[in-house]
Each structure stands twice: as structure tokens, then as C-alpha cells.
XYZ file of C-alpha atoms in Angstrom:
637
model
C -57.774 -128.804 17.597
C -59.132 -126.223 19.977
C -62.748 -127.194 19.782
C -63.801 -124.612 17.181
C -66.310 -125.944 14.667
C -64.789 -127.084 11.372
C -65.778 -125.393 8.135
C -66.970 -127.031 5.009
C -66.846 -124.989 1.782
C -69.428 -125.707 -0.839
C -67.481 -126.369 -4.070
C -69.774 -125.466 -6.929
C -69.526 -127.094 -10.305
C -73.218 -126.917 -11.234
C -75.155 -124.454 -9.127
C -78.621 -125.871 -9.856
C -78.463 -129.516 -8.936
C -75.450 -129.961 -6.607
C -76.183 -129.591 -2.907
C -74.354 -126.991 -0.891
C -73.034 -126.894 2.690
C -73.468 -123.753 4.706
C -70.407 -122.405 6.401
C -71.187 -121.311 9.919
C -69.347 -120.541 13.134
C -66.265 -118.514 14.008
C -63.549 -117.309 11.697
C -60.602 -119.424 10.644
C -57.836 -119.209 8.083
C -58.737 -121.500 5.135
C -55.898 -122.534 2.898
C -57.018 -123.599 -0.526
C -55.321 -125.285 -3.456
C -56.743 -126.866 -6.573
C -55.454 -128.342 -9.933
C -55.722 -126.478 -13.190
C -59.246 -127.684 -13.831
C -61.060 -124.607 -12.491
C -62.288 -126.341 -9.311
C -61.536 -125.138 -5.824
C -60.886 -127.816 -3.219
C -60.472 -127.290 0.497
C -57.139 -128.981 1.221
C -56.709 -128.271 4.913
C -58.377 -126.230 7.602
C -56.128 -124.828 10.284
C -57.715 -124.302 13.695
C -56.080 -121.894 16.097
C -54.337 -119.969 13.398
C -56.819 -117.196 12.812
C -55.569 -113.718 12.264
C -57.220 -111.956 15.176
C -57.779 -108.264 15.329
C -56.036 -106.240 17.992
C -56.396 -102.726 19.256
C -53.532 -100.318 19.489
C -52.691 -101.377 22.985
C -52.215 -105.111 22.213
C -48.926 -104.678 20.433
C -46.341 -101.868 20.552
C -46.635 -99.349 17.704
C -43.769 -98.093 15.645
C -42.912 -94.433 16.226
C -44.225 -93.353 12.791
C -47.455 -95.260 13.347
C -47.983 -93.630 16.742
C -47.539 -90.203 15.186
C -50.159 -91.054 12.518
C -52.872 -91.946 15.076
C -55.010 -88.948 15.999
C -57.172 -88.300 19.041
C -60.144 -90.684 19.332
C -58.632 -93.105 16.771
C -57.413 -96.637 17.222
C -55.231 -99.035 15.253
C -56.694 -102.320 14.264
C -54.507 -105.270 13.269
C -55.838 -107.951 10.954
C -53.667 -110.359 9.050
C -50.534 -108.466 8.109
C -52.288 -105.176 7.961
C -52.738 -102.366 10.388
C -55.324 -99.663 9.850
C -56.253 -96.500 11.572
C -59.936 -96.468 12.413
C -61.928 -93.450 13.765
C -63.817 -94.146 16.939
C -66.919 -92.271 15.771
C -67.691 -94.929 13.083
C -67.347 -92.441 10.240
C -66.165 -95.211 8.018
C -67.716 -98.655 7.950
C -65.812 -101.577 9.468
C -67.173 -104.888 10.654
C -64.791 -107.176 12.556
C -67.154 -110.150 12.088
C -66.299 -110.093 8.377
C -62.697 -111.061 9.060
C -63.393 -114.596 7.963
C -64.719 -113.133 4.713
C -61.503 -111.262 4.176
C -59.359 -114.256 5.177
C -61.218 -116.495 2.710
C -60.985 -113.858 -0.031
C -57.197 -113.608 0.329
C -56.886 -117.396 0.143
C -59.063 -117.688 -2.934
C -57.353 -114.814 -4.815
C -53.989 -116.400 -3.944
C -55.032 -119.702 -5.557
C -56.521 -117.817 -8.521
C -53.193 -115.981 -8.904
C -51.389 -119.336 -9.096
C -53.662 -120.448 -11.891
C -53.529 -117.113 -13.700
C -49.731 -116.681 -13.487
C -48.870 -120.291 -14.316
C -50.213 -119.724 -17.817
C -47.621 -116.975 -18.190
C -44.766 -118.998 -16.747
C -44.763 -117.116 -13.423
C -44.662 -118.994 -10.124
C -46.487 -117.441 -7.115
C -44.582 -117.629 -3.840
C -46.351 -117.599 -0.454
C -44.119 -117.113 2.597
C -43.939 -120.224 4.793
C -45.160 -122.527 2.092
C -42.904 -125.357 0.949
C -42.189 -125.583 -2.712
C -41.069 -128.711 -4.601
C -39.262 -127.901 -7.794
C -40.928 -129.183 -10.948
C -39.193 -132.223 -12.449
C -38.956 -133.220 -16.102
C -38.638 -136.979 -16.776
C -36.921 -138.096 -20.008
C -38.367 -141.418 -21.107
C -36.642 -141.532 -24.521
C -34.109 -144.118 -23.323
C -34.381 -147.108 -21.069
C -33.138 -145.448 -17.892
C -35.247 -142.610 -16.468
C -33.285 -139.412 -16.322
C -34.528 -136.688 -14.033
C -33.694 -133.117 -15.007
C -34.263 -130.037 -12.851
C -36.372 -127.401 -14.641
C -34.723 -124.165 -15.522
C -34.990 -120.922 -13.624
C -38.449 -119.393 -13.740
C -39.944 -115.993 -12.898
C -41.494 -115.671 -9.425
C -43.929 -113.345 -7.797
C -44.145 -112.696 -4.041
C -46.639 -110.761 -1.893
C -45.890 -107.036 -1.605
C -44.083 -106.867 -4.955
C -45.285 -105.391 -8.239
C -45.588 -108.241 -10.793
C -45.410 -107.266 -14.441
C -48.232 -109.103 -16.121
C -49.896 -109.743 -12.787
C -53.446 -109.247 -11.600
C -55.273 -105.893 -11.710
C -57.623 -105.891 -8.730
C -60.538 -103.600 -7.943
C -62.226 -103.305 -4.575
C -65.329 -101.357 -5.440
C -66.383 -100.423 -1.963
C -63.249 -100.285 0.097
C -64.255 -98.161 3.069
C -61.120 -98.031 5.257
C -59.064 -99.928 2.597
C -58.315 -102.869 4.951
C -59.109 -105.508 2.379
C -57.052 -103.941 -0.382
C -54.079 -103.480 1.991
C -54.330 -107.178 2.966
C -54.390 -108.082 -0.727
C -51.134 -106.091 -1.295
C -49.394 -107.717 1.708
C -50.667 -111.321 1.498
C -51.527 -112.112 -2.114
C -48.707 -112.740 -4.611
C -48.698 -111.783 -8.289
C -50.453 -108.413 -8.121
C -49.790 -105.637 -10.623
C -52.116 -103.018 -9.131
C -54.939 -102.680 -6.630
C -57.586 -99.918 -6.971
C -59.274 -99.222 -3.582
C -62.418 -97.240 -4.457
C -65.108 -95.630 -2.353
C -67.697 -92.971 -2.886
C -67.104 -91.331 0.532
C -64.466 -88.555 0.678
C -63.834 -89.339 4.309
C -63.192 -92.988 3.473
C -60.762 -92.151 0.729
C -58.864 -89.749 3.042
C -58.610 -92.542 5.652
C -57.601 -94.992 2.934
C -54.668 -92.830 1.972
C -53.439 -92.714 5.537
C -53.706 -96.466 5.942
C -51.905 -97.120 2.675
C -49.038 -94.872 3.802
C -49.033 -96.534 7.241
C -48.608 -100.018 5.723
C -46.136 -98.889 3.035
C -48.106 -100.371 0.120
C -48.445 -97.173 -1.991
C -46.583 -98.852 -4.883
C -49.476 -101.337 -5.206
C -52.635 -99.720 -3.717
C -54.143 -96.627 -5.257
C -57.108 -94.941 -3.428
C -59.944 -93.756 -5.665
C -63.071 -91.691 -4.994
C -65.811 -92.444 -7.487
C -68.963 -94.381 -8.084
C -67.941 -97.995 -8.329
C -70.170 -98.513 -11.304
C -68.508 -95.647 -13.185
C -65.062 -97.056 -12.442
C -66.040 -100.418 -13.918
C -67.823 -98.937 -16.959
C -64.800 -96.680 -17.624
C -62.415 -99.624 -17.499
C -64.512 -101.340 -20.135
C -64.627 -98.275 -22.304
C -60.860 -97.832 -22.064
C -60.302 -101.537 -22.756
C -58.415 -101.963 -19.433
C -60.396 -104.712 -17.753
C -59.778 -105.863 -14.201
C -58.691 -109.405 -13.477
C -60.317 -109.492 -10.034
C -63.314 -107.461 -8.799
C -64.369 -107.635 -5.209
C -67.829 -106.321 -4.204
C -68.704 -106.317 -0.550
C -71.372 -103.619 -0.137
C -73.576 -102.799 2.830
C -76.698 -104.618 1.829
C -77.433 -105.656 -1.752
C -74.834 -105.680 -4.541
C -77.560 -105.755 -7.254
C -76.839 -102.305 -8.680
C -73.194 -103.146 -9.264
C -73.548 -106.549 -10.931
C -74.188 -105.341 -14.463
C -71.043 -103.240 -14.539
C -68.978 -105.970 -12.885
C -69.698 -108.692 -15.406
C -68.590 -106.308 -18.225
C -65.482 -104.948 -16.550
C -63.750 -108.294 -16.022
C -61.158 -109.736 -18.327
C -61.731 -113.095 -19.945
C -61.719 -115.689 -17.175
C -61.584 -113.035 -14.524
C -62.616 -113.580 -10.943
C -65.697 -111.841 -9.420
C -66.192 -111.948 -5.594
C -69.593 -110.856 -4.391
C -71.085 -110.593 -0.860
C -74.792 -110.217 -0.002
C -75.879 -109.212 3.498
C -79.578 -108.628 2.738
C -80.532 -112.111 3.838
C -83.975 -111.121 5.025
C -84.782 -110.397 1.387
C -83.039 -113.457 -0.101
C -84.344 -115.922 2.482
C -88.053 -115.421 1.799
C -89.240 -112.595 4.011
C -89.601 -110.156 1.132
C -90.023 -112.107 -2.073
C -91.174 -109.137 -4.104
C -88.067 -107.119 -3.123
C -85.901 -110.158 -4.027
C -87.447 -110.292 -7.457
C -86.863 -106.573 -8.078
C -83.188 -106.881 -7.220
C -82.174 -110.390 -8.361
C -84.904 -111.485 -10.778
C -86.182 -114.383 -8.693
C -88.823 -114.980 -6.000
C -87.444 -116.272 -2.684
C -89.345 -118.928 -0.705
C -89.422 -119.498 3.040
C -88.146 -122.900 3.976
C -85.341 -124.788 5.642
C -83.331 -124.401 2.482
C -83.589 -120.598 2.427
C -79.824 -119.969 2.639
C -79.176 -122.572 -0.128
C -81.797 -120.878 -2.218
C -80.149 -117.484 -1.572
C -76.938 -118.786 -3.167
C -78.861 -120.083 -6.154
C -80.670 -116.777 -6.570
C -77.389 -114.751 -6.515
C -75.725 -117.064 -9.059
C -78.810 -116.903 -11.230
C -78.736 -113.111 -11.113
C -75.035 -113.031 -12.064
C -75.490 -115.423 -14.926
C -78.544 -113.565 -16.200
C -76.666 -110.274 -16.324
C -73.606 -111.873 -17.961
C -75.736 -113.528 -20.616
C -76.823 -110.094 -21.922
C -73.245 -109.665 -23.112
C -72.729 -113.162 -24.433
C -70.851 -114.070 -21.248
C -71.451 -116.722 -18.617
C -70.341 -117.516 -15.059
C -68.484 -120.556 -13.777
C -68.932 -120.838 -9.976
C -65.829 -121.741 -7.978
C -66.921 -121.376 -4.363
C -70.173 -120.386 -2.642
C -70.750 -120.176 1.061
C -73.329 -119.081 3.623
C -71.750 -117.565 6.756
C -73.560 -116.103 9.703
C -75.692 -113.286 8.244
C -74.351 -113.104 4.695
C -73.508 -115.165 1.625
C -70.374 -115.010 -0.486
C -69.768 -116.350 -4.009
C -66.615 -116.530 -6.153
C -67.246 -116.956 -9.888
C -65.205 -116.635 -13.107
C -66.565 -114.835 -16.124
C -66.059 -116.205 -19.649
C -67.337 -115.295 -23.070
C -68.971 -117.914 -25.309
C -72.235 -117.989 -27.282
C -72.708 -121.767 -27.026
C -72.431 -121.723 -23.271
C -74.793 -118.830 -23.040
C -77.392 -120.781 -25.000
C -77.232 -123.524 -22.430
C -77.816 -121.133 -19.516
C -81.620 -121.690 -19.538
C -81.104 -125.385 -18.903
C -79.315 -124.472 -15.631
C -82.267 -122.429 -14.267
C -85.362 -123.895 -12.672
C -88.565 -123.117 -10.909
C -89.038 -124.567 -7.420
C -92.369 -126.071 -6.279
C -92.381 -126.214 -2.493
C -95.069 -128.085 -0.574
C -96.368 -126.038 2.328
C -97.388 -129.241 4.135
C -94.479 -131.677 4.211
C -91.796 -129.372 2.750
C -91.147 -131.497 -0.301
C -89.820 -129.506 -3.224
C -89.566 -130.204 -6.897
C -87.560 -128.493 -9.659
C -88.902 -127.566 -13.043
C -86.113 -126.701 -15.452
C -86.647 -123.755 -17.760
C -84.885 -125.344 -20.709
C -83.224 -128.522 -21.928
C -80.323 -129.270 -24.262
C -80.458 -132.241 -26.656
C -77.369 -133.376 -28.446
C -77.407 -134.536 -32.072
C -73.875 -135.642 -32.719
C -71.767 -132.485 -32.623
C -74.832 -130.273 -32.713
C -77.067 -129.244 -29.896
C -80.738 -128.318 -29.803
C -82.064 -125.864 -27.197
C -85.725 -126.025 -26.320
C -88.083 -125.410 -23.399
C -88.281 -128.181 -20.886
C -91.431 -130.317 -20.551
C -93.589 -130.148 -17.443
C -94.954 -129.432 -14.950
C -93.282 -132.091 -12.783
C -96.278 -132.520 -10.483
C -99.893 -131.607 -9.938
C -101.387 -128.865 -7.809
C -101.238 -131.096 -4.687
C -98.290 -132.825 -3.144
C -98.261 -136.505 -3.920
C -97.069 -137.290 -0.451
C -99.288 -135.214 1.799
C -101.947 -133.857 -0.529
C -101.178 -130.238 0.449
C -100.885 -127.476 -2.061
C -97.662 -126.365 -3.645
C -96.405 -122.860 -2.987
C -96.650 -121.093 -6.358
C -97.980 -117.984 -7.986
C -101.530 -117.884 -9.418
C -101.127 -114.912 -11.781
C -102.035 -114.941 -15.443
C -98.923 -114.109 -17.479
C -99.985 -115.709 -20.817
C -103.036 -116.004 -23.053
C -104.928 -118.320 -25.402
C -105.896 -117.680 -29.043
C -109.302 -118.779 -30.226
C -108.033 -120.072 -33.586
C -105.482 -122.278 -31.873
C -108.060 -123.731 -29.474
C -110.355 -124.501 -32.383
C -107.620 -125.971 -34.620
C -106.603 -128.238 -31.747
C -109.947 -130.025 -31.722
C -110.644 -129.482 -35.431
C -113.870 -127.487 -35.036
C -114.973 -124.075 -36.224
C -114.067 -121.080 -34.189
C -116.533 -119.391 -31.743
C -116.743 -115.632 -31.851
C -114.696 -113.652 -29.389
C -117.836 -112.430 -27.614
C -119.264 -115.910 -27.341
C -116.144 -117.301 -25.700
C -115.732 -114.360 -23.402
C -119.381 -114.632 -22.366
C -118.922 -118.348 -21.613
C -116.067 -117.539 -19.279
C -118.014 -114.757 -17.587
C -121.090 -117.059 -17.156
C -118.750 -119.558 -15.469
C -117.619 -116.985 -12.917
C -114.107 -116.220 -14.165
C -112.394 -113.005 -15.205
C -111.396 -112.451 -18.792
C -109.590 -109.724 -20.812
C -107.987 -109.082 -24.141
C -104.297 -108.724 -24.867
C -102.406 -105.910 -26.557
C -99.952 -108.399 -28.044
C -102.328 -110.233 -30.388
C -105.901 -110.036 -31.704
C -108.456 -112.711 -30.965
C -106.829 -113.582 -27.636
C -108.211 -114.636 -24.231
C -106.507 -113.840 -20.941
C -108.303 -115.420 -18.091
C -107.847 -116.753 -14.573
C -109.822 -119.879 -15.524
C -107.778 -123.083 -15.368
C -107.058 -125.095 -18.444
C -109.734 -127.620 -17.472
C -112.454 -124.959 -17.762
C -111.059 -123.747 -21.093
C -111.300 -127.198 -22.642
C -114.667 -127.881 -21.083
C -115.970 -124.739 -22.887
C -114.480 -125.971 -26.159
C -116.064 -129.395 -25.626
C -119.468 -127.776 -25.127
C -118.930 -125.707 -28.290
C -118.053 -128.866 -30.226
C -121.318 -130.465 -29.119
C -123.133 -127.557 -30.740
C -120.917 -127.747 -33.830
C -119.840 -131.393 -34.017
C -116.768 -132.514 -35.947
C -116.374 -135.793 -37.818
C -114.710 -137.837 -35.093
C -114.226 -140.843 -37.368
C -111.562 -138.811 -39.153
C -109.553 -138.119 -35.997
C -106.654 -140.329 -35.088
C -107.054 -142.060 -31.712
C -103.758 -140.667 -30.535
C -104.366 -137.060 -31.709
C -104.864 -134.329 -29.107
C -108.331 -133.644 -30.570
C -109.532 -137.231 -30.025
C -108.174 -137.364 -26.498
C -109.650 -134.062 -25.478
C -113.048 -134.761 -26.956
C -113.148 -138.229 -25.394
C -113.613 -136.606 -21.965
C -117.089 -135.473 -21.057
C -117.234 -131.800 -19.925
C -117.982 -131.239 -16.266
C -119.000 -127.623 -16.956
C -122.163 -126.745 -18.905
C -121.084 -123.671 -20.832
C -123.498 -120.930 -21.843
C -122.639 -118.982 -25.041
C -125.334 -116.331 -24.594
C -123.626 -113.083 -25.287
C -123.375 -110.786 -22.266
C -123.198 -107.070 -22.504
C -120.031 -106.852 -20.423
C -118.296 -109.350 -22.736
C -117.497 -106.523 -25.114
C -115.100 -103.990 -23.525
C -116.048 -100.326 -23.654
C -112.995 -99.471 -25.684
C -113.977 -102.062 -28.247
C -117.513 -100.769 -28.448
C -116.292 -97.229 -29.000
C -114.018 -98.441 -31.794
C -110.786 -97.240 -30.163
C -107.558 -98.389 -31.804
C -106.025 -101.222 -29.755
C -102.911 -101.919 -31.867
C -100.176 -99.622 -33.074
C -100.023 -98.754 -36.755
C -96.845 -99.312 -38.757
C -94.763 -96.199 -38.259
C -93.200 -96.177 -41.724
C -92.496 -98.281 -44.782
C -89.940 -101.099 -44.459
C -89.960 -100.672 -40.679
C -88.501 -103.244 -38.341
C -84.997 -104.334 -37.250
C -82.312 -102.397 -38.990
C -78.854 -103.443 -40.175
C -75.860 -103.116 -37.889
C -74.352 -99.662 -37.821
C -71.093 -99.245 -39.764
C -68.325 -96.724 -39.815
C -69.523 -93.793 -41.957
C -73.147 -94.838 -41.631
C -75.496 -95.702 -44.441
C -76.807 -99.060 -45.589
C -75.671 -101.009 -48.627
C -77.829 -101.092 -51.717
C -77.901 -104.890 -51.506
C -79.599 -104.738 -48.063
C -82.076 -102.116 -49.300
C -83.036 -104.329 -52.242
C -83.329 -107.353 -50.029
C -85.614 -105.460 -47.590
C -87.754 -104.261 -50.520
C -88.111 -107.849 -51.891
C -89.340 -109.185 -48.608
C -92.133 -106.630 -48.240
C -95.594 -108.110 -48.960
C -94.238 -111.571 -49.689
C -97.240 -113.232 -48.019
C -99.708 -111.246 -50.163
C -97.774 -112.111 -53.281
C -97.885 -115.819 -52.301
C -101.653 -115.689 -51.904
C -102.091 -113.954 -55.251
C -99.809 -116.559 -56.864
C -101.929 -119.399 -55.422
C -105.119 -117.795 -56.676
C -103.615 -117.412 -60.150
C -102.642 -121.101 -60.140
C -106.188 -122.221 -59.237
C -107.511 -120.029 -62.023
C -106.114 -122.505 -64.551
C -108.190 -125.407 -63.249
C -111.923 -125.990 -63.604
C -114.130 -126.634 -60.566
C -115.386 -130.154 -60.189
C -117.841 -129.396 -57.479
C -120.266 -126.764 -58.831
C -121.904 -126.335 -62.152
C -121.812 -123.234 -64.224
C -124.224 -120.525 -63.075
C -124.361 -121.585 -59.399
C -121.526 -119.398 -58.097
C -122.540 -116.529 -55.821
C -119.147 -114.932 -55.487
C -118.765 -113.403 -58.948
C -115.344 -112.081 -59.588
C -114.094 -113.548 -56.314
C -114.259 -117.015 -57.874
C -110.741 -118.415 -58.103
C -111.509 -121.193 -60.713
C -111.582 -120.872 -64.481
C -114.237 -121.847 -67.094
C -114.669 -125.499 -67.789
C -112.374 -126.845 -70.500
C -115.441 -127.980 -72.483
C -116.809 -124.422 -72.531
C -113.592 -122.710 -73.499
C -112.598 -125.255 -76.162
C -116.070 -125.889 -77.775
C -116.485 -124.314 -81.249
C -119.505 -122.311 -82.313
C -121.710 -119.958 -80.470
C -121.673 -120.138 -76.656
C -124.845 -120.321 -74.522
C -125.776 -117.260 -72.553
C -124.638 -117.258 -68.931
C -125.962 -115.224 -66.045
C -124.354 -111.796 -65.612
C -123.282 -112.875 -62.126
C -120.805 -115.347 -63.562
C -119.839 -113.489 -66.757
C -116.090 -113.794 -66.057
C -115.581 -117.031 -64.168
C -117.279 -120.302 -63.663
C -117.817 -120.957 -59.971
C -116.307 -120.710 -56.476
C -115.132 -123.408 -54.139
C -115.984 -121.116 -51.307
C -119.752 -121.783 -51.571
C -121.507 -121.262 -48.273
C -122.600 -124.759 -47.100
C -125.651 -123.143 -45.480
C -127.042 -121.998 -48.824
C -128.862 -124.409 -51.229
C -126.664 -125.696 -54.035
C -129.406 -125.069 -56.581
C -131.987 -122.242 -56.219
C -135.404 -123.465 -55.182
C -134.178 -126.885 -54.071
C -133.556 -128.183 -50.515
C -130.085 -128.650 -49.140
C -128.342 -131.830 -50.160
C -125.139 -133.442 -48.892
C -122.190 -131.876 -50.604
C -119.826 -134.222 -52.437
C -116.231 -134.104 -51.285
C -114.057 -131.604 -53.050
C -111.361 -133.363 -55.077
C -108.008 -131.614 -55.481
C -107.640 -129.916 -58.887
C -105.970 -132.054 -61.476
C -103.536 -130.518 -63.917
C -104.628 -132.956 -66.606
C -107.531 -131.938 -68.852
C -110.247 -134.544 -69.204
């Protein structure tokens, strides 16, 4: 050992809950091997065997190489590759990323072993000992060892039929692709792409200098278009390497689509200021997550990148399986495989979580977004319960770092049904919130809604005050019901329901339309498009049958009640006229002889069960307690 710090690679099997180890320090050659279970294991770390870079003067150049080097250019040696590099920095090259390239060559080599072994091809790496596979026959008493037959092999620098198709989306000088061709076995083709014409011209010279033109093909195009085109032509890549200058966010959507089933995606992020908490809003716009400042910022950066990859893959019924994730110096690097599977995609929400970070003691808690419950061979996917803690840290009583925005809303009918009371008007509830000093607004998504910055304790205090003005029969509530438990707490806020002028928005006072009208009949999701177009008559008929089914159900219920008499009100006391949903009394309809005259108000029906409790049951008499309404009986008395 020469004193260089050892490296530890974080081997990811579940990127939410398993801890990671950051890789820091110099650059070393990391040789990896792993069984056919999809896991990467660091088998040995070799100190002192790094592939250093050398200028043209460090080693003698071949005559053809010396002729290829122009004025102001130099030759850089890395691994087994030599590249011509212009001194004016016209094409990007960072020698510090050598460890990145060393590691990528090692990972793709091990991936090639796994990929080719399924096809009966053995990958050969120069200098690596190989023990022939043995077949043991246990059919008889004595064990007989038989040497396996001759198998197909694949070595670095050779075109392998059925091998890996590799894309380096942002190749710059082409150094990485050339190293792939010279050091990784089992390759069929390597596409070295870059958007810069100068970079592609330099790439061609470097490919010719290293003699790998049979494997490496320079390409000048937008990397996204190359990946989208490969998907359209049904020629997916088996390995895609993305190492951009800054954020790879704009390339991730195309990458997860352009990979073959089980393909390898290698992604580097160098925008660590964004991912480590300095610009959380920029992190959200690029990766769909807010970054937090903390000691675990580099660990969180890895989680954020894996979350972003999985989120984009889920859009196409695909999911990611992390193999290796590291944090090195000023960048992070992840290696994931992409698979297709609806069941795994459904479980993706259970792998994501919100982080509550205490600004005092640094304690953090995780709140999963979803959970998976197994029922035999079936699984149920549902939102996770929470939150896992209160607003203050249980250890140091400091606040948790979280957002205080208002993304959701309440509905008045749901609040009222929870405590089993009648519903306050929209203006009354909005006024109560305004009197309490909170902001409130409506929502375009649903009528009768309340969006407010008031906490849930204030919302329920207002409902408790409303219930005191309009009491419910608490003896009918179960002791364990939400209504009983909420009403058992005395409100700490004295709500005022006096209607304020600003409780009614100007747009509502002017009668402006707040909700979009139905654009056409039978509108909504359409059937999947088919060759030749059109929609089957069966689907048209099914769509027509489902229109207005709720209205038909209400009319059917009203017709059913019309066959039963009312047991609550007498004839002549109904104030709803034709709106009454009950029939005449059986005695009246079945009695022979002349019928007594009835008021014109109830000439068609007997009475209504919708009598206003605030009105006297009999004209001229005071209010009396109403008897309970019995359910209609189908049997005639």
C-alpha cells in the first residue's frame, strides 16, 4: 500500500433506506465482480495501479502518431488510450475525472460478463486468470468431473456478434469511448456522440490514432435525438453513458426509453451546489425534489438523482434497479439497470419519502409516500400514514425544516359530515377564517372548497364553534368515532360567523363562471386508437348507456318511494305539492265510495318527507317534537 486512501463503493439494493458511503480521495483502478444476482460487490482495490495520464513527452510516440499531432496540440495517455488534445481547450477534458472513467470501464466489464453469459459467451479480460467451468456427474457413486465444451469468447478490441451496443451521449474528445473499445470485452458497437462539430472532428482523429474505427463511430447530433431515434427505429442501446457538463436532467427522459430491457444507464451530476441544498428551487425544477442543507447533503444528492431516474422511467411502465452509487470529489455517479414491469412500477411510491430535518439537533425523519400491503399473492398499494412527528423535534424542541405552503383544500360538506352536523354556508366559514386572521380562497378544482393557511387545529375549532350553535345528538355518536373525539375537545378559538364583505370574492359577486362547461356530449377519456381509426359500435353503445346514470338512479329511487305511504304526515299537510315522493295512503286509494275533498295543493300526492322542521306541522299550532321517521314498509297494513 502506498498510503493512498482506500475507496468504499456504496452498493445500492434499496436506495431509500440503505446508508451510503461517499467515495473520496485520489483516483484508483477498482476491479469489480459480482454473482448473477444483479448486485455489484467491490472484490479488491488495487493501490498503486492507477492509469495515470501522460503528456506527449512522457513516452515516445509512434511515427504515425507524431505526424497526426499538430502545432499547439498534445497527446494524453489514459488507460490504454491516447488522444490528441488541443491546447486552447476547444474541447472539454477534465483529468480529475479519470477515476470516473476507470470505474465506468470496470462496471461495464462486469455488466458485459452478466449480459454475455446469458448468451453463452465468455468475456475475457487480459491478465485475468480463468478457471474452466466444471460439470460434476452425481448419477453414480463416484464423482466424475468433466471439462465443459468449447465456448464462444469475447475479448477487448474485438467486435462481438450479439454483444453490447454502447452510446456515449456527450463524448467530447472521445476518450471514454476509445477506452471502452480497448478495455471492455463483448462490445458490438460504440456510438461516440457530441453536438460540437469541433469535438466530432477531433474524435475522428483520435479514433484513427487508436485504431478502433471498427468499433467506435463518431456522431454529431443532439444526444436526445439520437436516443429518441433509436427507440423509434427499435434499435435500443444496451449501455448509455451520460457525463455532461453540469446537470443531466434534460437527457434522462430520452435515456430511460432508449435502453434495452435490463440495460445499463450510467449518469454523472456535477451540479452539486444545486443538489446539496444551496438552490433547492433549482433542484426541484430539474430533478423533482427539494434539496436540504445538512451533513448528509451528498447522500441526499444520490437519493434525489435516483428518485428522478425512477420517476421518469415510471412514465413508461419502467423502473430502475440501482447497482452502484458514489459521491466523489465534486460530482456524483450512479449506475442503474432499467427494466419494464407494471407491478414494480406500482411499488415505486413506497420507495420514495419526504425528509423532516431538525434545524436544531440535525435529527431527520422519513415519511414514506406510499406503502405496500400483501394479501397472499395479491398486493394493495395505498398512501402511507403519517406524519411521523410533530412540528417540533422531540429531542431538542426545535422546528423541523419543511415547507408551509397550501397545496390542498377542504370541502365544507366533508367537514360537516365528519362531526355529523349541518353545513355552514361558504360565506360564513370564509368569514370565520378571516375574522381569525388567516387567508382563505376558493379552488378551481371543486365547488364549496376552502383553501387556507390556517392549521388543522383552527379548522376544527371553527367547526366545534359551529356545532355549539347547531348542536348534534351526541348520544348517538360512538365513543370511538371521529365526531365524538373531535367534539370532546373544547375549542380554544372563539369563532365569529358574521359575514364579512371581503368573504365573497369579486368574481363571485359579478357572477363570473368559475368552472369550465362540458365541451360536448359524451366527452371524457376516449378509447385507444386503432389501425384504420374509428370506434366500435359496442363502445359507442356502452358510452351512451353510462351517460346520466346517476340521474336515472335518483329517478328510480323516487319512483320506488312513490309506491309507499308516508307514516309521518297526514294528508293535507304537505307543502311541496308535486315534489312529494310518497303515494296516497292505502286506505284512501282502496276505500269504496265517494272520496273527501282534498286541498288543491295536494291534489296528486299525499305528503312529503322533506317537511321543513322549522315550519309548524299543523297550521295555527305551535311546533311539536317530530316523531322519528320509520323506513317505508313494503307490506300494506
